[in-house]
Amino acid sequence: MIPPSKTRERPGGQPQAPEPGRLPRLLPDFRGAGPVRLADHLDRYGPLVPPVRGYRDELIGEVELAGLAGRGGAQFPTATKLAAVANRRNAVVIGNGTEGEPASAKDKVLMAQSPHLVLDGAVAAAGLVGARDAIIVAHPAVSHLLTEAVAERHQARTDRVRLSVIPAADAFVTGEASAVVHWLEREVAKPKSTPRRLSERGLRGRPTLVQNVETLAHLALIARYGAAWFRAVGTPYEPGSMLVTLAGAVRHPGVYEVAIGTPVGAVIDLAGGPRSQLGGLLVGGYFGSWVDPVRAADVPLSSEGLRVLGADLGAALLAALPADVCGLAETARIARYLASESAGQCGPCVFGLDAIAGQLERLATGRGSDLAALRRWIGQLRHGRGGCKHPDGTVGMVASALREFDGEIDRHASGWCCGVSGQTSAFSPPTRRNP
Ligand SMILES: Cc1cc2nc3c(=O)[nH]c(=O)nc-3n(C[C@H](O)[C@H](O)[C@H](O)COP(=O)(O)O)c2cc1C
Ligand code: SF4
């Protein structure tokens, strides 16, 4: 807990911390209603007292002790990012609530149900890096709810930090950190082709901290209750809880909050278990990995645990593929979607992803694909060939499909497909192109 001496004076003393092992931490106990209002939010968590100047390094040390890692896909240590921006002049905080991935819902649900926790996190982050402004870039489906929450706080004079909310551009790559900055600067929803370190020169040249909105919500709780409280759930290396989207062939698709390290099978059971026999599980989202659902059942849902399957937490999406939907066809659909979402700025991304999607389509429909060329292109695009990680993420997912659906490849070559022709799973991407 941040000691009271290091925070502004607060009437009423420290808030009573919720039971540390109890979930949910981020989402309301009873879901389904609209967003939690400010008064109810303060009843549950107590007031947030922003850190005072002079103690930032120590307080960032508390975040480091907590072991908070980013929830936007890369699991980068949050304390390292805070330290890189802290004490630079004219810093700004951006909460990334773009959530461009079509099958993912965790950030939208969080912003829609617990907007004040996200805003508290933005205020805490601003206090830690000495920023006066915090901007939440929120998916257009929920941005109005955050705007209303900011208005509530203005009326209650809750914050010294200037909070604002900007609707995000709704496309896949627009959530990449430099694309978020680009969107705010010029309404261009593409990653910057010559990205600089945002911590040094980000939004309009200002030192900029970009954190996923779920990361901010966890930060708000660490600022209130401290590192030990935060670490009461999760694993020693990956502490805390996380929001997971369960999509596809589960009985109750939706967003669930689980302790990091909960076995994958137990997480799927929270969503009522599989709706039918499963033919595959996509872990981590469209940049994730296909794995065998039976093998995955006992594996802890953590970056460390998933490594045995060659997978990672990524965007914290578990998408269950019914056994009667072809995994290769599903992969071809996702790859085509990701190719069409390229921002069109880097040759390997534009031409490479299109070629890979084309080969997968041929493979999935038994039209004679060149598997050797497909594997070669995957190898070539794997390591940082684009201005951002869009190609790396896409080919990682495709490579995992070739591993996981290996047995299907020969059968497709001879015109036999395991799936009902033309059937798509519930998490198939929409067919759309970047404007
Ligand atoms: C193509 C692409 C899309 C991304 N989309 C999102 C997104 O929608 N939301 C998000 O928080 N991070 C997204 N990221 C990751 C961000 O670049 C950035 O790492 C993240 O917002 C940092 O926050 P964190 O450290 O709290 O995870 C994306 C990255 C790439 C390469
Ligand atoms: S790699 Fe693709 S998505 Fe990323 S900047 Fe280049 S063209 Fe845009």
Coordinates of C-alpha atoms and ligand atoms in Angstrom, one line a residue:
M1 CA 0.0 0.0 0.0
I2 CA 1.3 3.5 -0.7
P3 CA 2.0 4.9 2.8
P4 CA -0.2 7.9 3.6
S5 CA 2.9 10.1 4.2
K6 CA 3.7 9.7 0.4
T7 CA 0.2 10.7 -0.8
R8 CA -1.8 13.9 -0.5
E9 CA -3.8 14.1 2.8
R10 CA -7.0 12.2 2.6
P11 CA -10.0 12.7 4.8
G12 CA -11.2 9.4 6.3
G13 CA -7.9 7.5 6.2
Q14 CA -7.0 4.5 4.1
P15 CA -9.8 2.5 2.4
Q16 CA -10.6 -0.9 3.7
A17 CA -9.0 -3.2 1.2
P18 CA -11.2 -5.9 -0.3
E19 CA -10.4 -9.5 0.6
P20 CA -7.1 -10.0 -1.5
G21 CA -7.9 -13.5 -2.8
R22 CA -11.4 -12.7 -3.8
L23 CA -12.4 -12.3 -7.5
P24 CA -13.6 -10.3 -9.4
R25 CA -11.3 -7.5 -8.5
L26 CA -11.9 -5.3 -11.6
L27 CA -15.5 -6.2 -12.7
P28 CA -18.6 -5.5 -10.6
D29 CA -19.7 -8.4 -8.4
F30 CA -23.1 -8.4 -10.0
R31 CA -22.9 -8.0 -13.7
G32 CA -25.4 -7.1 -16.4
A33 CA -26.3 -3.6 -15.1
G34 CA -24.9 -0.5 -16.7
P35 CA -21.6 1.1 -15.7
V36 CA -20.8 1.4 -11.9
R37 CA -21.5 5.0 -10.9
L38 CA -18.9 7.1 -9.0
A39 CA -20.6 6.8 -5.6
D40 CA -20.8 3.0 -5.8
H41 CA -17.3 2.8 -7.1
L42 CA -16.0 4.8 -4.1
D43 CA -18.1 2.7 -1.8
R44 CA -16.4 -0.4 -3.1
Y45 CA -12.8 0.7 -3.4
G46 CA -12.5 3.9 -1.3
P47 CA -10.9 7.1 -2.7
L48 CA -7.8 7.1 -4.9
V49 CA -5.2 9.4 -3.5
P50 CA -2.7 10.3 -6.2
P51 CA 1.0 10.0 -5.3
V52 CA 2.8 13.1 -4.3
R53 CA 5.8 14.5 -6.1
G54 CA 9.1 13.5 -4.5
Y55 CA 8.1 9.9 -4.0
R56 CA 7.6 8.8 -7.5
D57 CA 10.6 6.5 -7.7
E58 CA 9.6 4.7 -4.5
L59 CA 6.0 4.3 -5.7
I60 CA 7.1 3.0 -9.0
G61 CA 9.2 0.6 -7.0
E62 CA 5.9 -0.6 -5.4
V63 CA 4.5 -1.3 -8.9
E64 CA 7.7 -3.2 -9.7
L65 CA 7.2 -5.2 -6.5
A66 CA 3.6 -6.0 -7.5
G67 CA 5.0 -7.4 -10.7
L68 CA 2.3 -5.8 -12.9
A69 CA 2.8 -6.7 -16.6
G70 CA 0.9 -5.0 -19.5
R71 CA -2.4 -6.5 -20.4
G72 CA -2.4 -5.2 -24.0
G73 CA -0.7 -8.3 -25.5
A74 CA 3.1 -8.1 -24.9
Q75 CA 3.1 -8.4 -21.0
F76 CA 5.8 -5.8 -20.7
P77 CA 6.6 -4.8 -17.1
T78 CA 4.6 -1.7 -16.3
A79 CA 7.1 -0.3 -13.8
T80 CA 9.8 -0.2 -16.5
K81 CA 7.5 1.8 -18.7
L82 CA 6.5 4.2 -15.9
A83 CA 10.2 4.8 -15.0
A84 CA 11.0 5.6 -18.6
V85 CA 8.5 8.5 -18.7
A86 CA 8.7 9.6 -15.0
N87 CA 10.2 13.0 -14.4
R88 CA 10.4 14.0 -18.1
R89 CA 8.8 17.4 -18.7
N90 CA 5.3 17.7 -20.2
A91 CA 4.5 14.0 -20.1
V92 CA 1.1 12.6 -21.1
V93 CA -0.6 9.3 -20.4
I94 CA -2.7 7.4 -22.9
G95 CA -5.1 4.6 -21.9
N96 CA -5.3 2.2 -24.8
G97 CA -8.9 0.9 -25.0
T98 CA -8.9 0.5 -28.8
E99 CA -9.4 -3.3 -28.7
G100 CA -9.4 -3.7 -32.5
E101 CA -9.4 -7.5 -32.4
P102 CA -12.9 -8.5 -33.5
A103 CA -13.2 -11.6 -31.2
S104 CA -11.9 -9.8 -28.1
A105 CA -14.3 -8.1 -25.6
K106 CA -12.3 -7.8 -22.4
D107 CA -11.4 -4.1 -22.6
K108 CA -14.9 -3.1 -23.9
V109 CA -16.6 -4.9 -21.0
L110 CA -14.1 -3.4 -18.5
M111 CA -14.7 0.1 -19.8
A112 CA -18.5 -0.4 -20.0
Q113 CA -18.8 -1.8 -16.5
S114 CA -16.0 -0.3 -14.4
P115 CA -15.2 3.0 -16.2
H116 CA -14.0 4.7 -12.9
L117 CA -11.4 2.1 -12.2
V118 CA -9.9 2.7 -15.7
L119 CA -10.0 6.4 -15.1
D120 CA -8.5 6.0 -11.6
G121 CA -5.7 4.0 -13.2
A122 CA -5.0 6.8 -15.7
V123 CA -4.9 9.4 -12.8
A124 CA -2.6 7.1 -10.8
A125 CA -0.3 6.7 -13.9
A126 CA -0.3 10.4 -14.4
G127 CA 0.7 10.9 -10.8
L128 CA 3.5 8.4 -11.1
V129 CA 5.0 10.0 -14.2
G130 CA 4.2 13.6 -13.4
A131 CA 1.7 14.1 -16.2
R132 CA -1.1 16.6 -16.1
D133 CA -3.1 15.1 -19.0
A134 CA -4.5 11.6 -19.4
I135 CA -6.4 10.6 -22.5
I136 CA -8.4 7.4 -22.9
V137 CA -8.7 6.2 -26.5
A138 CA -11.7 3.9 -26.2
H139 CA -13.5 1.6 -28.7
P140 CA -16.4 3.6 -30.2
A141 CA -19.0 1.1 -28.8
V142 CA -18.2 2.2 -25.2
S143 CA -16.4 5.6 -25.4
H144 CA -19.6 7.5 -24.5
L145 CA -19.8 5.6 -21.2
L146 CA -16.3 6.8 -20.3
T147 CA -17.2 10.3 -21.3
E148 CA -20.1 10.2 -18.9
A149 CA -17.9 8.9 -16.2
V150 CA -15.4 11.8 -16.7
A151 CA -18.3 14.3 -16.5
E152 CA -19.4 12.7 -13.2
R153 CA -15.9 13.2 -11.9
H154 CA -15.7 16.8 -13.1
Q155 CA -18.9 17.5 -11.2
A156 CA -17.5 15.9 -8.0
R157 CA -14.1 17.6 -8.6
T158 CA -12.4 14.2 -8.1
D159 CA -9.2 14.8 -10.1
R160 CA -6.4 17.3 -10.6
V161 CA -5.4 15.5 -13.8
R162 CA -7.1 16.6 -17.0
L163 CA -9.0 13.6 -18.2
S164 CA -10.4 13.2 -21.8
V165 CA -11.9 10.4 -23.9
I166 CA -11.4 10.0 -27.6
P167 CA -13.3 7.4 -29.7
A168 CA -10.8 5.0 -31.3
A169 CA -10.6 4.1 -34.9
D170 CA -12.2 0.7 -35.3
A171 CA -9.7 -1.5 -37.2
F172 CA -7.2 -4.2 -36.2
V173 CA -3.9 -2.3 -36.3
T174 CA -5.2 0.9 -34.8
G175 CA -4.5 -0.3 -31.3
E176 CA -0.8 -0.5 -31.9
A177 CA 0.8 2.1 -29.6
S178 CA 2.2 4.4 -32.3
A179 CA -1.1 4.1 -34.3
V180 CA -3.0 5.4 -31.3
V181 CA -0.6 8.4 -31.1
H182 CA -1.0 8.9 -34.8
W183 CA -4.8 8.8 -34.5
L184 CA -4.8 11.4 -31.8
E185 CA -2.4 13.7 -33.7
R186 CA -3.7 13.5 -37.2
E187 CA -6.7 11.1 -37.2
V188 CA -4.5 8.7 -39.2
A189 CA -5.3 5.2 -37.9
K190 CA -2.0 3.6 -38.9
P191 CA 1.2 2.8 -37.0
K192 CA 3.9 5.5 -37.5
S193 CA 6.2 4.3 -40.3
T194 CA 9.2 5.7 -38.5
P195 CA 8.3 5.0 -34.8
R196 CA 10.4 6.7 -32.2
R197 CA 10.5 5.8 -28.5
L198 CA 7.1 7.1 -27.4
S199 CA 8.5 7.5 -23.9
E200 CA 10.9 10.1 -25.3
R201 CA 8.9 11.7 -28.1
G202 CA 5.3 10.5 -28.4
L203 CA 2.1 12.6 -28.7
R204 CA 3.1 15.9 -30.3
G205 CA 6.7 15.3 -29.3
R206 CA 5.8 14.9 -25.6
P207 CA 7.0 12.0 -23.5
T208 CA 4.1 9.5 -23.6
L209 CA 3.1 6.5 -21.6
V210 CA 0.7 4.2 -23.5
Q211 CA -0.9 1.5 -21.3
N212 CA -3.7 -0.9 -22.0
V213 CA -6.9 0.1 -20.1
E214 CA -6.9 -3.2 -18.1
T215 CA -3.3 -2.5 -17.0
L216 CA -4.5 0.9 -15.8
A217 CA -7.3 -0.7 -13.8
H218 CA -4.8 -3.0 -12.0
L219 CA -2.6 0.0 -11.4
A220 CA -5.5 1.8 -9.7
L221 CA -5.8 -1.2 -7.2
I222 CA -2.0 -1.4 -6.6
A223 CA -2.0 2.4 -5.8
R224 CA -4.8 1.8 -3.2
Y225 CA -3.9 -1.5 -1.7
G226 CA -0.2 -2.1 -2.5
A227 CA 2.0 -4.9 -4.0
A228 CA 1.3 -7.6 -1.4
W229 CA -2.4 -7.4 -1.9
F230 CA -2.0 -7.5 -5.7
R231 CA 0.2 -10.6 -5.4
A232 CA -2.3 -12.6 -3.3
V233 CA -3.6 -14.2 -6.5
G234 CA -1.7 -15.3 -9.6
T235 CA 1.6 -17.0 -9.8
P236 CA 4.9 -15.8 -8.2
Y237 CA 6.2 -14.8 -11.7
E238 CA 3.0 -13.5 -13.1
P239 CA 0.9 -12.1 -10.2
G240 CA -2.6 -10.8 -10.2
S241 CA -5.8 -11.5 -12.0
M242 CA -6.6 -11.1 -15.6
L243 CA -9.6 -10.6 -17.9
V244 CA -10.1 -13.3 -20.4
T245 CA -12.5 -13.3 -23.4
L246 CA -14.0 -16.8 -24.0
A247 CA -15.3 -17.0 -27.6
G248 CA -16.5 -19.7 -30.0
A249 CA -17.9 -23.1 -29.0
V250 CA -18.4 -22.6 -25.2
R251 CA -21.8 -22.5 -23.5
H252 CA -21.6 -18.9 -22.2
P253 CA -19.2 -16.9 -24.3
G254 CA -18.1 -13.7 -22.5
V255 CA -15.5 -12.0 -20.4
Y256 CA -14.3 -13.6 -17.1
E257 CA -11.8 -12.5 -14.5
V258 CA -9.5 -15.3 -13.4
A259 CA -6.3 -15.6 -11.4
I260 CA -3.3 -15.9 -13.7
G261 CA -2.2 -19.5 -13.7
T262 CA -5.7 -21.0 -13.5
P263 CA -5.8 -24.2 -15.6
V264 CA -7.1 -23.5 -19.1
G265 CA -9.8 -26.2 -18.7
A266 CA -11.1 -24.6 -15.5
V267 CA -11.3 -21.2 -17.3
I268 CA -13.3 -22.8 -20.1
D269 CA -15.6 -24.4 -17.4
L270 CA -16.3 -20.9 -16.1
A271 CA -18.0 -20.3 -19.4
G272 CA -20.1 -23.4 -19.0
G273 CA -17.6 -25.7 -20.7
P274 CA -17.4 -26.7 -24.4
R275 CA -20.7 -26.5 -26.3
S276 CA -19.7 -29.4 -28.5
Q277 CA -16.6 -31.5 -29.2
L278 CA -13.7 -29.2 -29.9
G279 CA -11.3 -29.4 -32.8
G280 CA -8.9 -26.7 -31.7
L281 CA -8.3 -23.8 -29.3
L282 CA -6.9 -20.5 -30.4
V283 CA -5.0 -19.1 -27.4
G284 CA -4.0 -15.4 -27.2
G285 CA -6.2 -14.1 -30.1
Y286 CA -5.5 -13.6 -33.8
F287 CA -1.8 -13.1 -33.0
G288 CA -1.9 -16.2 -30.8
S289 CA -1.5 -19.9 -31.3
W290 CA -3.6 -22.9 -32.1
V291 CA -3.3 -25.6 -29.5
D292 CA -4.9 -29.0 -28.7
P293 CA -7.8 -28.4 -26.2
V294 CA -7.2 -31.7 -24.5
R295 CA -3.5 -31.0 -24.0
A296 CA -4.2 -27.5 -22.9
A297 CA -6.8 -28.4 -20.2
D298 CA -4.4 -28.8 -17.3
V299 CA -1.9 -26.1 -18.5
P300 CA -1.8 -22.9 -16.4
L301 CA -3.1 -19.9 -18.2
S302 CA 0.0 -17.8 -17.9
S303 CA 2.8 -16.9 -20.3
E304 CA 5.1 -19.3 -18.5
G305 CA 2.6 -22.1 -18.4
L306 CA 1.5 -21.8 -22.0
R307 CA 5.1 -22.0 -23.2
V308 CA 4.9 -25.9 -23.2
L309 CA 2.3 -25.5 -25.9
G310 CA 4.3 -23.0 -27.8
A311 CA 1.7 -20.4 -26.9
D312 CA 1.4 -17.1 -25.0
L313 CA -1.3 -15.1 -23.2
G314 CA -1.3 -12.4 -26.0
A315 CA -4.6 -10.6 -26.0
A316 CA -6.1 -13.0 -23.4
L317 CA -8.6 -14.6 -25.8
L318 CA -9.5 -18.3 -25.7
A319 CA -11.5 -19.1 -28.9
A320 CA -12.9 -22.7 -29.0
L321 CA -13.2 -24.2 -32.5
P322 CA -16.0 -26.8 -32.9
A323 CA -14.8 -30.2 -34.2
D324 CA -17.0 -29.8 -37.3
V325 CA -15.3 -26.5 -38.4
C326 CA -12.1 -26.9 -40.4
G327 CA -9.1 -25.4 -38.5
L328 CA -7.2 -24.8 -41.8
A329 CA -10.2 -23.0 -43.3
E330 CA -10.6 -20.9 -40.1
T331 CA -6.9 -20.0 -40.2
A332 CA -7.2 -19.0 -43.8
R333 CA -10.1 -16.7 -42.9
I334 CA -8.3 -15.1 -40.1
A335 CA -5.1 -14.7 -42.2
R336 CA -7.1 -13.1 -45.0
Y337 CA -8.7 -10.7 -42.5
L338 CA -5.3 -9.8 -41.0
A339 CA -3.8 -9.3 -44.5
S340 CA -6.7 -7.0 -45.4
E341 CA -6.1 -5.1 -42.2
S342 CA -2.4 -4.3 -43.1
A343 CA -1.9 -0.5 -42.9
G344 CA -0.4 -0.7 -46.4
Q345 CA 2.9 0.9 -45.5
C346 CA 5.5 -1.9 -45.5
G347 CA 6.2 -4.2 -48.4
P348 CA 6.6 -7.5 -46.4
C349 CA 3.3 -6.8 -44.6
V350 CA 1.3 -5.9 -47.7
F351 CA 2.6 -8.5 -50.2
G352 CA 3.8 -11.2 -47.7
L353 CA 0.6 -11.5 -45.8
D354 CA -1.5 -11.4 -48.9
A355 CA 0.6 -14.3 -50.4
I356 CA 0.4 -16.3 -47.2
A357 CA -3.4 -15.8 -47.0
G358 CA -3.7 -16.9 -50.6
Q359 CA -1.7 -20.1 -50.1
L360 CA -3.7 -20.9 -47.0
E361 CA -6.9 -20.5 -49.0
R362 CA -5.6 -22.9 -51.6
L363 CA -4.6 -25.3 -48.9
A364 CA -8.0 -25.1 -47.1
T365 CA -9.9 -25.6 -50.3
G366 CA -7.7 -28.4 -51.7
R367 CA -6.6 -26.4 -54.7
G368 CA -3.0 -27.3 -54.6
S369 CA -0.9 -25.1 -52.4
D370 CA 2.8 -24.6 -52.4
L371 CA 3.5 -25.7 -48.8
A372 CA 7.3 -25.2 -49.1
A373 CA 6.8 -21.6 -50.3
L374 CA 4.3 -21.0 -47.4
R375 CA 6.8 -22.2 -44.8
R376 CA 9.6 -20.1 -46.4
W377 CA 7.5 -16.9 -46.3
I378 CA 6.5 -17.6 -42.7
G379 CA 10.2 -17.9 -41.8
Q380 CA 11.0 -14.7 -43.7
L381 CA 8.2 -12.6 -42.1
R382 CA 8.8 -13.9 -38.6
H383 CA 11.2 -11.4 -37.1
G384 CA 10.5 -7.7 -37.3
R385 CA 10.1 -7.3 -41.1
G386 CA 7.4 -4.7 -40.8
G387 CA 7.1 -1.3 -39.2
C388 CA 5.1 -2.9 -36.4
K389 CA 4.5 -6.5 -35.2
H390 CA 1.5 -7.1 -37.4
P391 CA 3.4 -9.5 -39.8
D392 CA 5.1 -11.3 -36.9
G393 CA 1.8 -11.8 -35.0
T394 CA 0.1 -13.1 -38.1
V395 CA 2.7 -15.6 -39.2
G396 CA 3.1 -16.8 -35.7
M397 CA -0.6 -17.8 -35.7
V398 CA -0.3 -19.4 -39.2
A399 CA 2.8 -21.4 -38.1
S400 CA 0.9 -22.7 -35.1
A401 CA -2.0 -23.8 -37.4
L402 CA 0.4 -25.8 -39.6
R403 CA 1.7 -27.5 -36.5
E404 CA -1.6 -28.2 -34.9
F405 CA -3.6 -29.2 -38.0
D406 CA -0.6 -31.0 -39.5
G407 CA -2.7 -34.2 -40.0
E408 CA -5.3 -32.3 -42.1
I409 CA -2.8 -30.9 -44.6
D410 CA -2.3 -34.1 -46.6
R411 CA -6.0 -34.8 -46.5
H412 CA -6.8 -31.4 -47.9
A413 CA -4.2 -32.0 -50.7
S414 CA -6.3 -35.0 -51.7
G415 CA -9.6 -33.0 -51.6
W416 CA -10.9 -34.1 -48.2
C417 CA -11.9 -31.6 -45.5
C418 CA -12.9 -32.4 -41.9
G419 CA -15.3 -29.4 -41.7
V420 CA -18.8 -28.9 -42.9
S421 CA -18.3 -27.0 -46.2
G422 CA -18.5 -23.2 -45.8
Q423 CA -19.2 -23.3 -42.0
T424 CA -17.5 -20.6 -39.9
S425 CA -17.0 -20.6 -36.2
A426 CA -18.5 -18.0 -33.9
F427 CA -15.3 -16.1 -33.7
S428 CA -14.6 -15.8 -37.5
P429 CA -13.5 -12.3 -38.4
P430 CA -15.8 -10.0 -40.3
T431 CA -14.7 -9.6 -43.9
R432 CA -13.6 -6.0 -44.1
R433 CA -10.7 -3.9 -45.4
N434 CA -9.0 -0.9 -44.1
P435 CA -10.2 2.2 -45.9
Ligands
LIG1 C1 -1.2 -4.7 -34.6 C2 -1.3 -4.4 -33.2 C3 -2.5 -4.1 -32.6 C4 -2.5 -3.8 -31.2 N1 -3.8 -3.5 -30.6 C5 -3.8 -3.2 -29.3 C6 -5.1 -2.9 -28.7 O1 -6.2 -2.9 -29.4 N2 -5.1 -2.6 -27.4 C7 -3.9 -2.5 -26.6 O2 -4.0 -2.2 -25.4 N3 -2.7 -2.8 -27.2 C8 -2.7 -3.2 -28.5 N4 -1.4 -3.5 -29.1 C9 -0.3 -3.4 -28.2 C10 0.2 -1.9 -28.1 O3 1.1 -1.6 -29.1 C11 0.9 -1.6 -26.7 O4 1.9 -2.5 -26.6 C12 0.0 -1.7 -25.5 O5 -1.1 -0.9 -25.6 C13 0.8 -1.2 -24.3 O6 0.1 -1.4 -23.1 P1 0.5 -2.4 -22.0 O7 1.9 -2.3 -21.7 O8 -0.4 -2.0 -20.8 O9 0.1 -3.8 -22.5 C14 -1.4 -3.8 -30.4 C15 -0.1 -4.1 -31.0 C16 -0.1 -4.4 -32.4 C17 1.2 -4.8 -33.0
SF4_2 S1 3.9 -3.9 -40.6 FE1 1.9 -3.7 -41.7 S2 0.5 -2.9 -40.2 FE2 2.6 -2.6 -39.3 S3 3.2 -0.5 -40.0 FE3 3.8 -1.9 -41.7 S4 2.1 -2.0 -43.1 FE4 1.3 -1.1 -41.2

